[in-house]
Tab-separated table of C-alpha atoms in Angstrom:
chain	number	residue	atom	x	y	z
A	974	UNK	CA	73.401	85.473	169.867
A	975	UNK	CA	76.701	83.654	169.778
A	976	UNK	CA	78.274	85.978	166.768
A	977	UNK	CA	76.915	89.120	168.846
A	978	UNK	CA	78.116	87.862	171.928
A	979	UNK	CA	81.853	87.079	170.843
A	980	UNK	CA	81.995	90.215	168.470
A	981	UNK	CA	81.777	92.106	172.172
A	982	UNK	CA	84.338	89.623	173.779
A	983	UNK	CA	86.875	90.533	171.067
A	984	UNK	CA	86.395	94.286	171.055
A	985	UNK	CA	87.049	94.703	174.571
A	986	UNK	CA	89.766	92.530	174.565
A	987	UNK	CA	89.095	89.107	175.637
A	988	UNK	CA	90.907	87.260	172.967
A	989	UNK	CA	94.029	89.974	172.601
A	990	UNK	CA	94.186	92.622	170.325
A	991	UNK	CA	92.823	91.790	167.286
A	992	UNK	CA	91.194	94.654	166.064
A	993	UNK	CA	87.707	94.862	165.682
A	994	UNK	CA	85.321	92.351	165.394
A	995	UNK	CA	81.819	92.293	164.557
A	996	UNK	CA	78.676	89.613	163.642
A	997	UNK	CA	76.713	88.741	163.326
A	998	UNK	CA	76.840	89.540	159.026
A	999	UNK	CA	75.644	87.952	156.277
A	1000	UNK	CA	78.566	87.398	153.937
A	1001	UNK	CA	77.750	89.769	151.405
A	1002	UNK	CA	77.975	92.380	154.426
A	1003	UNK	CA	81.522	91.109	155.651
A	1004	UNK	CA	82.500	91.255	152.315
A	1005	UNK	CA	81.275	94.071	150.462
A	1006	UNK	CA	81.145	97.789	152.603
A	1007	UNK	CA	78.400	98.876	149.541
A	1008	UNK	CA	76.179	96.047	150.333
A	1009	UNK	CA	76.208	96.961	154.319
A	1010	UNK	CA	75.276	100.408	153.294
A	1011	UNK	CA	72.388	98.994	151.355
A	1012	UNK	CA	71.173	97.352	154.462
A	1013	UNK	CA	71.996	99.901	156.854
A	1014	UNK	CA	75.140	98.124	158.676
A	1015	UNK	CA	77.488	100.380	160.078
A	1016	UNK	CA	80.508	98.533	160.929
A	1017	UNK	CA	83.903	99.318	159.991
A	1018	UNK	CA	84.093	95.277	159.635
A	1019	UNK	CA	81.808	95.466	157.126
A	1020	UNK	CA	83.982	94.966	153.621
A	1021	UNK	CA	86.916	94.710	154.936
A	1022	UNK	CA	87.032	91.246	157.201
A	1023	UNK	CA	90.007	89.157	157.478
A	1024	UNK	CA	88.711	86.161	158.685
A	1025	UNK	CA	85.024	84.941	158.411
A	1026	UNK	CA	83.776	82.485	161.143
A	1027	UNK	CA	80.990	80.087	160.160
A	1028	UNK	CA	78.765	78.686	162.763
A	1029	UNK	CA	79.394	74.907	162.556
A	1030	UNK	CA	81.550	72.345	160.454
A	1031	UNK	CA	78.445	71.935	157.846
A	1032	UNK	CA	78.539	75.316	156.799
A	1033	UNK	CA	81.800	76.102	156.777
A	1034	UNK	CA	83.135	73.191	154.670
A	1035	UNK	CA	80.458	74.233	152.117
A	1036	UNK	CA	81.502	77.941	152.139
A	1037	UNK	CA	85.684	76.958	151.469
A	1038	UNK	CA	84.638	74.414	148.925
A	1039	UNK	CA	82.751	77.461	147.249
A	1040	UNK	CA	85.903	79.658	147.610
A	1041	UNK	CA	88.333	76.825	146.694
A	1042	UNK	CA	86.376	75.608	143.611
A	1043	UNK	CA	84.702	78.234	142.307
A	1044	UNK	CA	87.214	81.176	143.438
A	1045	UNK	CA	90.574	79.072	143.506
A	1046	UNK	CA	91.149	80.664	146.530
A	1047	UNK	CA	93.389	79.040	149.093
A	1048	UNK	CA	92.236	77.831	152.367
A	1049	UNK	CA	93.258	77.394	155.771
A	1050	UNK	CA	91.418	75.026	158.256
A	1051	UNK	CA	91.214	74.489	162.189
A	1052	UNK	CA	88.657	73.604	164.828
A	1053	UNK	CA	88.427	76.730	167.267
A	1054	UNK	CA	87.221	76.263	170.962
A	1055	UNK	CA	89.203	73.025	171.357
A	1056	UNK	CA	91.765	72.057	174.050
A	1057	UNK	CA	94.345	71.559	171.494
A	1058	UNK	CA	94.890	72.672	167.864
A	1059	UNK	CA	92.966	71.101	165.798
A	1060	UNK	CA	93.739	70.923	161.996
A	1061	UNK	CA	90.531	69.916	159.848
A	1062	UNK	CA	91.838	69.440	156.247
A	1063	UNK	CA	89.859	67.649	153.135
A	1064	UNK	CA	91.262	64.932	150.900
A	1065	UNK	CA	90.799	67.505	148.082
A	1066	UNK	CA	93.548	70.048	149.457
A	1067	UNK	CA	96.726	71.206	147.757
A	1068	UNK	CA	99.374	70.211	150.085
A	1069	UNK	CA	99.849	74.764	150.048
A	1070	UNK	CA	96.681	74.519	152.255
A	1071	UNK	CA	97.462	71.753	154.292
A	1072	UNK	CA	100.592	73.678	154.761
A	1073	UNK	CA	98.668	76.596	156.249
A	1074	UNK	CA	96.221	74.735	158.656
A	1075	UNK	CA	99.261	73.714	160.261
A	1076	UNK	CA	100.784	77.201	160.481
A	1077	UNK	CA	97.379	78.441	161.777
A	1078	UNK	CA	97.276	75.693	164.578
A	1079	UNK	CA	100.543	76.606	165.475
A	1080	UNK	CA	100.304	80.364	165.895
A	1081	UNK	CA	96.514	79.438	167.324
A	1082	UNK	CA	98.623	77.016	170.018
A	1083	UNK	CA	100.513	80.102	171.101
């Protein structure tokens, strides 16, 4: 209800213009626009999201030690809904993606 409810936030403008927004998706349907068509998602979110929001701090320090482990991708990470930036980094970062939880505060801050 959350996902759904700030999917229709964003698309009418609440948060700026950001483009579109939609959830809530599974990650293979954020990720991949063949496997929304398989399921019947029309979205033009649907393989082509920028950023992926995960529900709470559980989940979504599983899902970026997937990516950063297994994909070697490089991560970014802040605490959203806060009063102040809030930078949430792992003793296991590069100092690259410590780097850009700070720039992502920052432009967050602004």
């Amino acid at each position: 209800v959350d996902a759904e409810e700030l999917a229709d936030m964003a698309n009418v403008g609440a948060f700026g213009e950001i483009g579109y927004a939609a959830g809530p998706l599974a990650l293979d349907n954020a990720i991949s626009e063949e496997a929304a068509k398989h399921k019947g998602i029309d979205s033009p979110v649907c393989g082509h999201a920028d950023i992926l929001i995960v529900p709470d701090l559980c989940s979504g320090n599983i899902f970026t030690k997937g990516l950063t482990f297994f994909a070697h991708l490089e991560s970014a990470g802040t605490l959203n809904g806060s009063d102040v930036p809030a930078v949430m980094t792992s003793r296991t970062d590069t100092p690259e993606d410590k780097y850009y939880s700070i720039l992502t505060a920052v432009v967050m801050s602004l």
